[in-house]
Coordinates of N, CA, C and O in Angstrom, one line a residue:
M19 N 4.0 -19.7 -3.5 CA 3.1 -19.7 -2.3 C 3.7 -20.7 -1.3 O 4.0 -21.8 -1.7
M20 N 3.8 -20.2 -0.1 CA 4.3 -21.1 1.0 C 3.1 -21.6 1.8 O 2.2 -20.8 2.2
Y21 N 3.1 -22.9 2.1 CA 2.0 -23.5 2.8 C 2.6 -24.0 4.2 O 3.8 -23.9 4.4
L22 N 1.7 -24.5 5.0 CA 2.1 -25.0 6.3 C 3.2 -26.0 6.2 O 4.2 -25.9 7.0
E23 N 3.2 -26.8 5.2 CA 4.2 -27.9 5.1 C 5.6 -27.3 4.8 O 6.6 -27.9 4.9
D24 N 5.6 -26.0 4.3 CA 6.9 -25.4 4.0 C 7.5 -24.7 5.3 O 8.7 -24.3 5.2
M25 N 6.8 -24.6 6.3 CA 7.3 -24.0 7.6 C 8.1 -25.0 8.4 O 7.6 -26.1 8.6
E26 N 9.2 -24.5 8.9 CA 10.1 -25.4 9.7 C 10.4 -24.7 11.0 O 10.8 -23.5 11.1
V27 N 10.3 -25.5 12.1 CA 10.7 -25.0 13.4 C 12.2 -24.6 13.4 O 13.0 -25.3 12.8
G28 N 12.4 -23.4 13.9 CA 13.8 -22.9 13.9 C 14.1 -21.9 12.7 O 15.1 -21.2 12.8
A29 N 13.3 -21.9 11.7 CA 13.5 -21.0 10.6 C 13.3 -19.6 11.0 O 12.4 -19.3 11.8
E30 N 14.2 -18.7 10.6 CA 14.1 -17.3 10.9 C 13.9 -16.5 9.7 O 14.4 -16.8 8.6
T31 N 13.2 -15.4 9.9 CA 12.8 -14.4 8.8 C 13.2 -13.0 9.2 O 12.8 -12.6 10.3
D32 N 13.9 -12.3 8.4 CA 14.1 -10.9 8.6 C 13.0 -10.2 7.8 O 13.1 -10.2 6.5
F33 N 12.0 -9.6 8.4 CA 10.9 -9.0 7.7 C 11.2 -7.6 7.2 O 10.5 -7.1 6.3
G34 N 12.2 -7.0 7.7 CA 12.6 -5.7 7.2 C 12.6 -4.6 8.3 O 12.6 -4.9 9.5
H35 N 12.5 -3.4 7.9 CA 12.5 -2.3 8.8 C 11.5 -1.2 8.5 O 10.9 -1.3 7.5
Y36 N 11.3 -0.4 9.5 CA 10.3 0.7 9.4 C 10.9 2.0 10.0 O 11.4 1.9 11.2
D37 N 10.8 3.1 9.3 CA 11.4 4.3 9.9 C 10.2 5.1 10.6 O 9.2 5.4 10.0
V38 N 10.5 5.4 11.8 CA 9.5 6.1 12.7 C 9.6 7.6 12.5 O 10.6 8.2 12.7
T39 N 8.5 8.2 12.2 CA 8.5 9.7 12.0 C 7.7 10.4 13.1 O 6.7 9.8 13.7
R40 N 8.0 11.6 13.4 CA 7.3 12.3 14.5 C 5.9 12.5 14.0 O 5.0 12.5 14.9
E41 N 5.7 12.8 12.8 CA 4.3 13.1 12.3 C 3.4 11.9 12.5 O 2.3 12.0 13.0
E42 N 3.9 10.7 12.2 CA 3.1 9.5 12.4 C 2.9 9.2 13.9 O 1.8 8.8 14.3
V43 N 3.9 9.5 14.7 CA 3.7 9.3 16.2 C 2.6 10.2 16.7 O 1.7 9.7 17.5
L44 N 2.7 11.4 16.3 CA 1.6 12.4 16.8 C 0.3 12.0 16.2 O -0.7 12.1 17.0
E45 N 0.2 11.7 15.0 CA -1.1 11.3 14.3 C -1.7 10.1 15.0 O -2.9 10.1 15.3
F46 N -0.9 9.1 15.2 CA -1.5 7.9 15.9 C -1.9 8.2 17.3 O -3.0 7.8 17.7
A47 N -1.1 9.0 18.0 CA -1.5 9.3 19.4 C -2.8 10.1 19.5 O -3.6 9.9 20.3
R48 N -2.9 11.1 18.6 CA -4.1 11.9 18.6 C -5.4 11.1 18.3 O -6.4 11.3 19.0
K49 N -5.2 10.1 17.5 CA -6.4 9.2 17.1 C -6.7 8.1 18.1 O -7.8 7.8 18.4
Y50 N -5.6 7.5 18.6 CA -5.8 6.2 19.3 C -5.2 6.1 20.7 O -5.6 5.2 21.5
D51 N -4.3 7.0 21.1 CA -3.6 6.9 22.4 C -3.2 8.3 22.9 O -2.0 8.5 23.0
P52 N -4.2 9.1 23.1 CA -3.9 10.5 23.4 C -3.4 10.9 24.8 O -3.8 11.8 25.4
Q53 N -2.4 10.1 25.2 CA -1.8 10.4 26.5 C -0.7 11.5 26.3 O -0.1 11.6 25.3
P54 N -0.6 12.4 27.3 CA 0.3 13.6 27.1 C 1.7 13.3 26.7 O 2.3 14.0 25.9
F55 N 2.3 12.2 27.1 CA 3.7 11.9 26.8 C 3.8 11.4 25.3 O 5.0 11.3 24.8
H56 N 2.7 11.1 24.6 CA 2.8 10.8 23.2 C 2.5 12.0 22.4 O 2.7 12.0 21.1
L57 N 2.1 13.1 23.0 CA 1.6 14.3 22.3 C 2.4 15.6 22.5 O 2.4 16.5 21.7
S58 N 3.0 15.7 23.6 CA 3.7 17.0 24.1 C 5.1 16.8 24.5 O 5.4 15.9 25.4
D59 N 6.0 17.6 23.9 CA 7.4 17.5 24.3 C 7.6 17.8 25.8 O 8.3 17.2 26.5
E60 N 6.8 18.8 26.2 CA 6.9 19.3 27.6 C 6.4 18.2 28.6 O 7.1 17.9 29.6
E61 N 5.3 17.6 28.3 CA 4.8 16.6 29.2 C 5.6 15.3 29.1 O 5.9 14.7 30.2
A62 N 6.1 15.0 28.0 CA 7.0 13.8 27.8 C 8.3 14.0 28.6 O 8.8 13.0 29.2
A63 N 8.8 15.2 28.7 CA 10.1 15.5 29.4 C 9.9 15.2 30.9 O 10.9 15.0 31.6
K64 N 8.7 15.2 31.4 CA 8.4 15.0 32.8 C 8.3 13.5 33.2 O 8.2 13.2 34.4
T65 N 8.4 12.7 32.2 CA 8.3 11.2 32.4 C 9.6 10.5 32.2 O 10.6 11.1 31.8
H66 N 9.6 9.2 32.5 CA 10.8 8.4 32.2 C 11.1 8.3 30.7 O 12.2 7.9 30.4
F67 N 10.2 8.6 29.8 CA 10.5 8.6 28.4 C 11.5 9.7 28.0 O 12.3 9.6 27.1
G68 N 11.3 10.9 28.7 CA 12.2 12.0 28.5 C 11.9 12.9 27.3 O 12.2 14.0 27.2
R69 N 11.2 12.3 26.3 CA 10.7 13.0 25.1 C 9.6 12.2 24.5 O 9.3 11.1 25.0
I70 N 8.9 12.7 23.5 CA 7.8 12.0 22.9 C 8.2 10.6 22.5 O 9.2 10.5 21.8
A71 N 7.4 9.7 22.9 CA 7.6 8.3 22.5 C 6.4 7.8 21.8 O 5.2 8.2 22.0
A72 N 6.6 6.8 20.9 CA 5.5 6.2 20.2 C 4.7 5.4 21.1 O 5.2 4.8 22.0
S73 N 3.4 5.3 20.9 CA 2.5 4.4 21.7 C 3.0 3.0 21.4 O 3.4 2.6 20.3
G74 N 2.9 2.1 22.4 CA 3.2 0.7 22.2 C 2.3 0.1 21.1 O 2.7 -0.7 20.3
W75 N 1.0 0.5 21.1 CA 0.1 0.1 20.0 C 0.5 0.5 18.6 O 0.4 -0.2 17.7
H76 N 1.1 1.7 18.6 CA 1.6 2.2 17.3 C 2.8 1.3 16.9 O 3.0 1.0 15.7
T77 N 3.7 1.0 17.8 CA 4.8 0.1 17.5 C 4.3 -1.2 17.0 O 4.9 -1.7 16.0
A78 N 3.3 -1.7 17.6 CA 2.7 -3.0 17.1 C 2.1 -2.8 15.7 O 2.3 -3.7 14.8
G79 N 1.5 -1.7 15.4 CA 1.0 -1.4 14.1 C 2.1 -1.2 13.0 O 2.0 -1.8 11.9
M80 N 3.2 -0.6 13.4 CA 4.3 -0.4 12.5 C 5.0 -1.8 12.2 O 5.4 -2.1 11.1
T81 N 5.0 -2.6 13.2 CA 5.5 -4.0 13.1 C 4.7 -4.8 12.1 O 5.2 -5.4 11.2
M82 N 3.4 -4.7 12.3 CA 2.5 -5.4 11.4 C 2.6 -4.9 9.9 O 2.6 -5.7 9.0
A83 N 2.7 -3.6 9.8 CA 2.9 -3.0 8.4 C 4.2 -3.6 7.8 O 4.2 -3.9 6.6
T84 N 5.2 -3.7 8.5 CA 6.5 -4.3 8.0 C 6.3 -5.8 7.6 O 6.8 -6.2 6.6
I85 N 5.6 -6.5 8.4 CA 5.4 -7.9 8.1 C 4.5 -8.1 6.9 O 4.8 -8.9 6.0
V86 N 3.5 -7.3 6.8 CA 2.6 -7.4 5.6 C 3.3 -7.0 4.3 O 3.1 -7.6 3.3
D87 N 4.2 -6.0 4.4 CA 5.0 -5.6 3.3 C 5.8 -6.8 2.8 O 5.9 -7.0 1.6
Y88 N 6.4 -7.5 3.7 CA 7.2 -8.6 3.4 C 6.4 -9.7 2.8 O 6.7 -10.3 1.8
L89 N 5.2 -10.0 3.4 CA 4.3 -11.0 2.8 C 3.8 -10.7 1.5 O 3.5 -11.6 0.7
D90 N 3.6 -9.4 1.2 CA 3.2 -9.0 -0.2 C 4.3 -9.5 -1.2 O 3.9 -9.8 -2.4
R91 N 5.5 -9.5 -0.8 CA 6.6 -9.9 -1.7 C 6.9 -11.4 -1.6 O 7.6 -11.9 -2.5
H92 N 6.5 -12.0 -0.6 CA 6.8 -13.4 -0.3 C 5.5 -14.1 0.1 O 5.3 -14.4 1.3
P93 N 4.6 -14.4 -0.8 CA 3.2 -14.9 -0.4 C 3.2 -16.2 0.4 O 4.0 -17.1 0.1
Q94 N 2.3 -16.2 1.3 CA 2.1 -17.4 2.1 C 0.6 -17.6 2.1 O -0.2 -16.7 1.9
A95 N 0.2 -18.8 2.5 CA -1.2 -19.2 2.5 C -1.8 -18.9 3.9 O -2.4 -19.8 4.5
G96 N -1.6 -17.7 4.4 CA -2.0 -17.3 5.7 C -3.5 -17.1 5.7 O -4.1 -16.7 4.7
L97 N -4.1 -17.4 6.9 CA -5.6 -17.3 7.1 C -5.9 -16.4 8.3 O -6.9 -16.5 8.9
G98 N -4.9 -15.5 8.6 CA -5.2 -14.6 9.8 C -4.6 -15.2 11.0 O -3.9 -16.2 11.1
S99 N -4.9 -14.5 12.1 CA -4.3 -14.9 13.4 C -5.4 -14.8 14.5 O -6.1 -13.8 14.6
P100 N -5.4 -15.9 15.3 CA -6.4 -15.8 16.5 C -5.8 -15.0 17.6 O -6.5 -14.8 18.6
G101 N -4.5 -14.5 17.5 CA -4.0 -13.7 18.6 C -2.5 -13.8 18.8 O -1.8 -14.4 18.0
V102 N -2.1 -13.1 19.8 CA -0.6 -13.1 20.2 C -0.5 -13.5 21.7 O -1.5 -13.3 22.4
D103 N 0.6 -14.0 22.0 CA 0.9 -14.3 23.4 C 2.1 -13.5 23.9 O 3.0 -13.1 23.1
D104 N 2.2 -13.1 25.2 CA 3.4 -12.6 25.8 C 3.8 -11.3 25.1 O 5.1 -11.1 25.0
L105 N 2.9 -10.4 24.8 CA 3.3 -9.1 24.2 C 4.0 -8.3 25.2 O 3.5 -8.1 26.3
R106 N 5.2 -7.8 24.9 CA 6.0 -6.9 25.9 C 6.6 -5.8 25.1 O 7.2 -5.9 24.1
W107 N 6.4 -4.6 25.7 CA 7.0 -3.4 25.2 C 8.2 -3.2 26.1 O 8.1 -2.8 27.2
V108 N 9.4 -3.5 25.6 CA 10.6 -3.5 26.4 C 11.3 -2.2 26.5 O 11.8 -1.8 27.6
K109 N 11.4 -1.4 25.5 CA 12.0 -0.1 25.5 C 11.1 0.9 24.6 O 10.5 0.4 23.7
P110 N 11.2 2.2 24.9 CA 10.4 3.1 24.1 C 10.9 3.2 22.7 O 12.1 3.0 22.4
V111 N 10.0 3.5 21.8 CA 10.3 3.8 20.4 C 10.1 5.3 20.2 O 9.1 5.8 20.6
Y112 N 11.1 6.0 19.6 CA 11.1 7.4 19.5 C 11.0 7.8 18.0 O 11.5 7.1 17.1
P113 N 10.5 9.0 17.7 CA 10.6 9.5 16.3 C 12.1 9.6 15.9 O 12.9 9.9 16.7
G114 N 12.3 9.1 14.7 CA 13.7 9.1 14.2 C 14.3 7.7 14.3 O 15.3 7.4 13.7
D115 N 13.7 6.8 15.1 CA 14.2 5.4 15.2 C 13.9 4.7 13.9 O 12.9 5.0 13.2
R116 N 14.6 3.6 13.7 CA 14.4 2.7 12.7 C 14.2 1.3 13.4 O 15.1 0.8 14.0
I117 N 13.0 0.8 13.3 CA 12.7 -0.5 13.9 C 12.9 -1.6 12.9 O 12.7 -1.5 11.7
H118 N 13.5 -2.8 13.4 CA 13.7 -4.0 12.6 C 12.9 -5.1 13.1 O 12.8 -5.3 14.4
V119 N 12.3 -5.9 12.3 CA 11.3 -6.9 12.7 C 11.9 -8.3 12.2 O 12.2 -8.5 11.0
R120 N 12.0 -9.2 13.2 CA 12.5 -10.6 12.9 C 11.6 -11.6 13.5 O 11.0 -11.3 14.6
G121 N 11.5 -12.7 12.9 CA 10.6 -13.8 13.5 C 11.4 -15.1 13.4 O 12.2 -15.4 12.5
K122 N 11.0 -16.0 14.4 CA 11.6 -17.3 14.5 C 10.4 -18.3 14.7 O 9.7 -18.2 15.7
I123 N 10.3 -19.3 13.8 CA 9.2 -20.2 14.0 C 9.5 -21.2 15.2 O 10.6 -21.8 15.2
V124 N 8.6 -21.3 16.1 CA 8.8 -22.2 17.3 C 7.9 -23.4 17.3 O 8.1 -24.3 18.1
E125 N 6.8 -23.3 16.5 CA 5.9 -24.5 16.4 C 5.2 -24.5 15.1 O 4.8 -23.4 14.6
V126 N 5.0 -25.7 14.5 CA 4.2 -25.9 13.4 C 3.3 -27.1 13.7 O 3.7 -28.1 14.1
R127 N 2.0 -26.8 13.6 CA 1.0 -27.8 14.0 C -0.2 -27.9 13.1 O -0.9 -27.0 12.9
P128 N -0.4 -29.1 12.4 CA -1.6 -29.3 11.6 C -2.8 -29.3 12.6 O -2.7 -29.8 13.7
S129 N -3.9 -28.9 12.1 CA -5.1 -28.9 12.9 C -5.6 -30.3 13.0 O -5.6 -31.1 12.0
R130 N -6.2 -30.7 14.2 CA -6.8 -32.0 14.4 C -8.2 -32.1 13.8 O -8.6 -33.1 13.4
S131 N -8.9 -30.9 13.9 CA -10.3 -30.9 13.4 C -10.5 -30.4 12.0 O -11.6 -30.7 11.4
K132 N -9.6 -29.7 11.4 CA -9.7 -29.2 10.1 C -8.5 -29.6 9.3 O -7.4 -28.9 9.4
P133 N -8.6 -30.7 8.5 CA -7.4 -31.2 7.9 C -6.7 -30.3 6.8 O -5.6 -30.6 6.4
D134 N -7.4 -29.3 6.4 CA -6.9 -28.4 5.3 C -6.1 -27.2 5.9 O -5.6 -26.4 5.1
I135 N -6.0 -27.1 7.2 CA -5.3 -26.0 7.8 C -4.4 -26.4 9.0 O -4.5 -27.6 9.4
G136 N -3.6 -25.5 9.5 CA -2.8 -25.7 10.6 C -2.4 -24.4 11.2 O -2.9 -23.3 10.8
S137 N -1.5 -24.4 12.1 CA -1.0 -23.1 12.7 C 0.5 -23.1 12.9 O 1.1 -24.2 13.0
I138 N 1.0 -21.9 12.9 CA 2.4 -21.8 13.3 C 2.5 -20.8 14.4 O 1.6 -19.9 14.5
R139 N 3.5 -20.9 15.3 CA 3.8 -19.9 16.3 C 5.1 -19.4 16.0 O 6.1 -20.1 15.8
T140 N 5.2 -18.0 16.0 CA 6.5 -17.4 15.7 C 6.8 -16.4 16.8 O 6.0 -15.6 17.2
E141 N 8.1 -16.5 17.3 CA 8.6 -15.5 18.3 C 9.0 -14.3 17.4 O 9.9 -14.4 16.6
T142 N 8.4 -13.2 17.6 CA 8.7 -12.0 16.9 C 9.4 -11.0 17.8 O 9.0 -10.7 18.9
T143 N 10.6 -10.5 17.3 CA 11.4 -9.6 18.0 C 11.6 -8.3 17.2 O 11.9 -8.4 16.0
V144 N 11.3 -7.2 17.8 CA 11.5 -5.9 17.2 C 12.6 -5.1 17.9 O 12.6 -5.0 19.1
T145 N 13.6 -4.7 17.1 CA 14.7 -4.0 17.7 C 14.8 -2.6 17.1 O 14.3 -2.3 16.0
N146 N 15.6 -1.7 17.7 CA 15.8 -0.4 17.2 C 17.1 -0.4 16.4 O 17.8 -1.4 16.3
Q147 N 17.5 0.8 15.9 CA 18.7 0.9 15.1 C 20.0 0.6 15.9 O 21.0 0.3 15.3
D148 N 19.9 0.5 17.2 CA 21.1 0.2 18.1 C 21.0 -1.3 18.5 O 21.7 -1.7 19.4
D149 N 20.1 -2.1 17.8 CA 19.9 -3.5 18.1 C 19.4 -3.8 19.5 O 19.6 -4.9 20.0
Q150 N 18.7 -2.8 20.1 CA 18.1 -3.0 21.4 C 16.7 -3.5 21.2 O 15.9 -2.9 20.3
V151 N 16.3 -4.5 21.9 CA 14.9 -5.0 21.8 C 13.9 -3.9 22.3 O 14.1 -3.4 23.4
V152 N 12.9 -3.6 21.5 CA 11.9 -2.6 21.9 C 10.6 -3.3 22.1 O 9.7 -2.8 22.9
M153 N 10.3 -4.4 21.4 CA 9.1 -5.2 21.6 C 9.3 -6.6 21.2 O 10.1 -6.9 20.3
R154 N 8.5 -7.5 21.9 CA 8.6 -8.9 21.5 C 7.2 -9.5 21.8 O 6.5 -9.0 22.7
Y155 N 6.9 -10.5 21.1 CA 5.6 -11.3 21.3 C 5.7 -12.6 20.5 O 6.6 -12.8 19.7
T156 N 4.8 -13.5 20.8 CA 4.7 -14.7 20.1 C 3.3 -14.6 19.3 O 2.3 -14.5 19.9
S157 N 3.4 -14.8 18.0 CA 2.2 -14.7 17.2 C 1.8 -16.1 16.8 O 2.6 -17.1 16.8
I158 N 0.5 -16.3 16.6 CA -0.1 -17.5 16.2 C -0.8 -17.2 14.9 O -1.6 -16.3 14.7
V159 N -0.4 -18.0 13.8 CA -0.9 -17.7 12.5 C -1.5 -19.0 12.0 O -0.9 -20.1 12.0
L160 N -2.8 -18.9 11.5 CA -3.4 -20.0 10.8 C -3.0 -20.0 9.3 O -2.8 -19.0 8.7
M161 N -2.7 -21.2 8.8 CA -2.2 -21.3 7.4 C -2.9 -22.5 6.7 O -3.2 -23.5 7.4
R162 N -3.1 -22.4 5.5 CA -3.6 -23.5 4.6 C -2.5 -24.5 4.5 O -1.4 -24.2 4.4
R163 N -3.0 -25.8 4.4 CA -2.1 -26.9 4.0 C -2.0 -26.9 2.5 O -2.9 -26.5 1.8
R164 N -0.9 -27.5 2.0 CA -0.8 -27.6 0.6 C -1.9 -28.5 0.0 O -2.2 -29.6 0.5
P165 N -2.6 -28.0 -1.1 CA -3.7 -28.8 -1.7 C -3.1 -30.1 -2.2 O -2.0 -30.2 -2.7
K166 N -3.9 -31.1 -2.0 CA -3.6 -32.4 -2.5 C -3.9 -32.5 -4.0 O -4.9 -32.0 -4.4
P167 N -3.0 -33.1 -4.8 CA -3.2 -33.2 -6.2 C -4.5 -34.1 -6.5 O -4.7 -35.0 -5.7
D168 N -5.2 -33.8 -7.5 CA -6.4 -34.6 -7.9 C -6.1 -35.9 -8.4 O -5.2 -36.3 -9.0

């Protein structure tokens, strides 16, 4: 188990990749972002996307699934996240793409008011199979501090 004290500014993590399927893009769009360019080849062709593109929110969801899969294999004492900063969808994600998720710790901070926890800030970058950035954001994660021995 990794605790706040194990986190170092500058440390980088390759969380892995996620293969984007047409079926998932359509299913997500139907449920959560039913804009025509996420649902119809004809409508998407009329836009700057040129073809059906994944919702940015779907890209965020696929990114989170990739991170959680990594954390299942590399446990950390995480306590959730109060949010993200500077979320940007830089390029469209298309069915057939493979997205890669990487993170770099930019801040580690013990809590002033709760001595058993702290937070880390991580710059998260998502690229496609051509190493083009498709999404980036800074996450804030709350973490437990290492328990003190009795």
